[in-house]
Amino acid sequence: MTESVGLLQRSGYRLSLNFDLNGWAALLRSAPSIGIVNPTFDPAHSDLKPNEAFWLQLNDDSGVVACIADRLFTTDDFVARELASGKLWYARPGAGDRPALLPSAPIGRYSGRVGHAGGLWVHPRRRKDGLSWLLPRLVRALSIMNWSVDRHCGLVFEGIHDSGLSAQAYGFPESHIVVEGYFPPVRGDARVFVIHIDRDQIAAQFEEDLVRMTDGDPQMRDVATIVGQRIHEPVVRSRVVQMGGGDA
């Protein structure tokens, strides 16, 4: 955590930790190049408790350049209880708020104290600075420090998953396709993957990433160069497991 903040400060960024998700929602509604405002982190749709949700805001001298949000779910089955029920997005799911999960969805795989990250946005003028690499790692570190999570999960659309970004930039080594059809947050069809990293993998990842963040006092643009090279190498896919259907 200290090394991540030091890297940002050397690179001219200022980081703030916030617990009122109304600020995150307001920022995203006015942000350029944004798709949807994820209802998972929007107090207008979700029942968010201050001790179970936070968001990070990143500024440079010209203003806000990035943000990401995180929530804690204590659950016996993240996919079956939170995702399938629609409670991942809505405090009181109604008609049209529940997706139809694929038979291969990883039911029973993710339980305990689950950190769920999303709402990542980076300003177009800063999208080559490696912030999509660092911010997911920062929320994972804070999830462990504040909530002692067992694992961390996210949801990504097909394009992000198939490009390799969810594995190589966001740092999630495992993924499963869960929805191929109607997806409530977009009120339309989508192919959606749940991405996952457990506590032991997070610890190992921290050790590996520590070298990148401290070797020679690099700045974000240096890290971005390394990350960019990895992303544009022949794609090493995250482990995609389709339960009951074999490895893809």
Coordinates of C-alpha atoms in Angstrom, one line a residue, residues 79-229:
V79 CA -22.6 -16.1 -7.7
A80 CA -25.8 -17.8 -6.5
R81 CA -26.7 -15.4 -3.7
E82 CA -25.6 -12.0 -4.9
L83 CA -25.3 -12.3 -8.7
A84 CA -28.2 -14.6 -9.5
S85 CA -30.6 -12.8 -7.1
G86 CA -29.9 -9.3 -8.5
K87 CA -28.8 -8.1 -5.0
L88 CA -25.4 -7.4 -6.4
W89 CA -26.9 -4.3 -8.1
Y90 CA -30.2 -3.6 -6.4
A91 CA -31.3 -3.3 -2.8
R92 CA -34.7 -4.7 -3.7
P93 CA -34.5 -6.5 -7.0
G94 CA -37.7 -6.4 -9.0
A95 CA -38.8 -7.7 -12.4
G96 CA -36.0 -7.6 -14.9
D97 CA -33.3 -7.2 -12.2
R98 CA -32.1 -10.9 -12.2
P99 CA -29.9 -12.4 -14.9
A100 CA -30.3 -15.9 -16.2
L101 CA -27.0 -17.6 -15.3
L102 CA -25.4 -20.1 -17.6
P103 CA -25.4 -23.8 -16.4
S104 CA -21.6 -23.5 -16.3
A105 CA -21.6 -20.6 -13.8
P106 CA -19.3 -21.3 -10.8
I107 CA -22.0 -22.0 -8.2
G108 CA -20.6 -22.7 -4.8
R109 CA -17.1 -21.6 -5.7
Y110 CA -16.8 -18.1 -4.1
S111 CA -17.8 -17.7 -0.4
G112 CA -16.8 -15.9 2.7
R113 CA -15.7 -12.3 2.9
V114 CA -15.7 -11.3 -0.8
G115 CA -14.3 -7.9 -1.9
H116 CA -16.1 -6.8 -5.2
A117 CA -14.4 -4.1 -7.2
G118 CA -15.9 -2.1 -10.1
G119 CA -16.7 1.4 -11.3
L120 CA -13.1 1.8 -12.7
W121 CA -12.8 4.9 -14.8
V122 CA -9.7 6.6 -16.2
H123 CA -9.8 9.9 -18.0
P124 CA -9.0 9.5 -21.8
R125 CA -5.9 11.7 -21.4
R126 CA -4.4 9.3 -18.8
R127 CA -5.3 6.0 -20.3
K128 CA -1.8 5.0 -21.1
D129 CA -0.3 5.7 -17.7
G130 CA -0.9 2.3 -16.1
L131 CA -3.7 3.4 -13.8
S132 CA -5.9 0.5 -14.8
W133 CA -3.1 -1.7 -13.5
L134 CA -2.5 0.0 -10.2
L135 CA -6.0 0.9 -9.0
P136 CA -7.4 -2.6 -8.9
R137 CA -4.3 -3.6 -6.8
L138 CA -4.9 -0.7 -4.5
V139 CA -8.5 -1.7 -3.7
R140 CA -7.4 -5.3 -3.1
A141 CA -4.8 -4.1 -0.6
L142 CA -7.4 -2.0 1.2
S143 CA -9.9 -4.8 1.1
I144 CA -7.4 -7.0 3.0
M145 CA -6.4 -4.3 5.4
N146 CA -9.9 -3.1 6.3
W147 CA -12.0 -6.2 5.8
S148 CA -9.7 -9.2 5.8
V149 CA -11.3 -10.5 2.7
D150 CA -10.9 -14.1 1.6
R151 CA -11.0 -13.3 -2.1
H152 CA -11.7 -10.5 -4.6
C153 CA -14.1 -10.6 -7.5
G154 CA -15.2 -8.4 -10.4
L155 CA -17.4 -8.6 -13.5
V156 CA -16.2 -7.7 -16.9
F157 CA -17.8 -7.7 -20.4
E158 CA -16.6 -9.8 -23.2
G159 CA -14.3 -7.2 -24.8
I160 CA -12.3 -6.5 -21.7
H161 CA -12.0 -10.2 -20.9
D162 CA -11.0 -11.3 -24.4
S163 CA -8.4 -8.6 -24.8
G164 CA -6.5 -10.0 -21.8
L165 CA -7.0 -6.8 -19.8
S166 CA -8.8 -8.5 -16.9
A167 CA -5.9 -10.9 -16.4
Q168 CA -2.8 -8.9 -17.4
A169 CA -3.8 -5.4 -16.4
Y170 CA -6.4 -5.9 -13.6
G171 CA -4.5 -8.9 -12.3
F172 CA -7.3 -11.5 -12.0
P173 CA -5.9 -14.9 -12.8
E174 CA -9.2 -16.8 -13.0
S175 CA -12.4 -16.2 -14.9
H176 CA -15.7 -17.8 -15.6
I177 CA -18.4 -16.8 -18.1
V178 CA -21.7 -16.4 -16.1
V179 CA -24.1 -14.5 -18.4
E180 CA -24.7 -14.8 -22.1
G181 CA -27.9 -13.0 -22.7
Y182 CA -30.0 -10.5 -20.8
F183 CA -27.9 -8.5 -18.3
P184 CA -29.8 -6.2 -15.9
P185 CA -27.4 -3.3 -15.5
V186 CA -27.5 -2.6 -19.3
R187 CA -31.1 -3.6 -19.8
G188 CA -30.0 -5.7 -22.8
D189 CA -27.9 -8.6 -23.9
A190 CA -24.2 -9.1 -23.0
R191 CA -21.6 -11.7 -22.4
V192 CA -20.3 -11.3 -18.9
F193 CA -17.5 -12.9 -16.9
V194 CA -16.8 -13.1 -13.2
I195 CA -13.1 -12.7 -12.5
H196 CA -11.5 -13.8 -9.3
I197 CA -8.3 -13.8 -7.2
D198 CA -8.0 -15.4 -3.7
R199 CA -6.1 -14.1 -0.7
D200 CA -3.0 -16.2 -1.2
Q201 CA -2.8 -15.2 -4.9
I202 CA -3.2 -11.5 -3.8
A203 CA -0.2 -11.9 -1.4
A204 CA 1.9 -13.5 -4.1
Q205 CA 0.9 -10.7 -6.6
F206 CA 1.9 -8.0 -4.1
E207 CA 5.4 -9.5 -3.8
E208 CA 5.8 -9.6 -7.6
D209 CA 4.4 -6.1 -8.1
L210 CA 6.6 -4.6 -5.3
V211 CA 9.6 -4.9 -7.5
R212 CA 8.0 -2.9 -10.3
M213 CA 6.9 -0.2 -7.9
T214 CA 10.2 0.3 -6.1
D215 CA 13.1 -0.7 -8.5
G216 CA 14.8 2.5 -9.3
D217 CA 12.0 4.7 -8.0
P218 CA 9.9 4.4 -11.2
Q219 CA 7.0 6.6 -12.2
M220 CA 3.7 5.4 -13.5
R221 CA 4.7 5.9 -17.1
D222 CA 7.6 3.4 -16.5
V223 CA 5.2 0.8 -15.0
A224 CA 2.8 1.5 -17.9
T225 CA 5.5 0.6 -20.4
I226 CA 6.1 -2.7 -18.7
V227 CA 2.4 -3.5 -18.4
G228 CA 1.8 -2.4 -22.0
Q229 CA 4.5 -4.8 -23.2

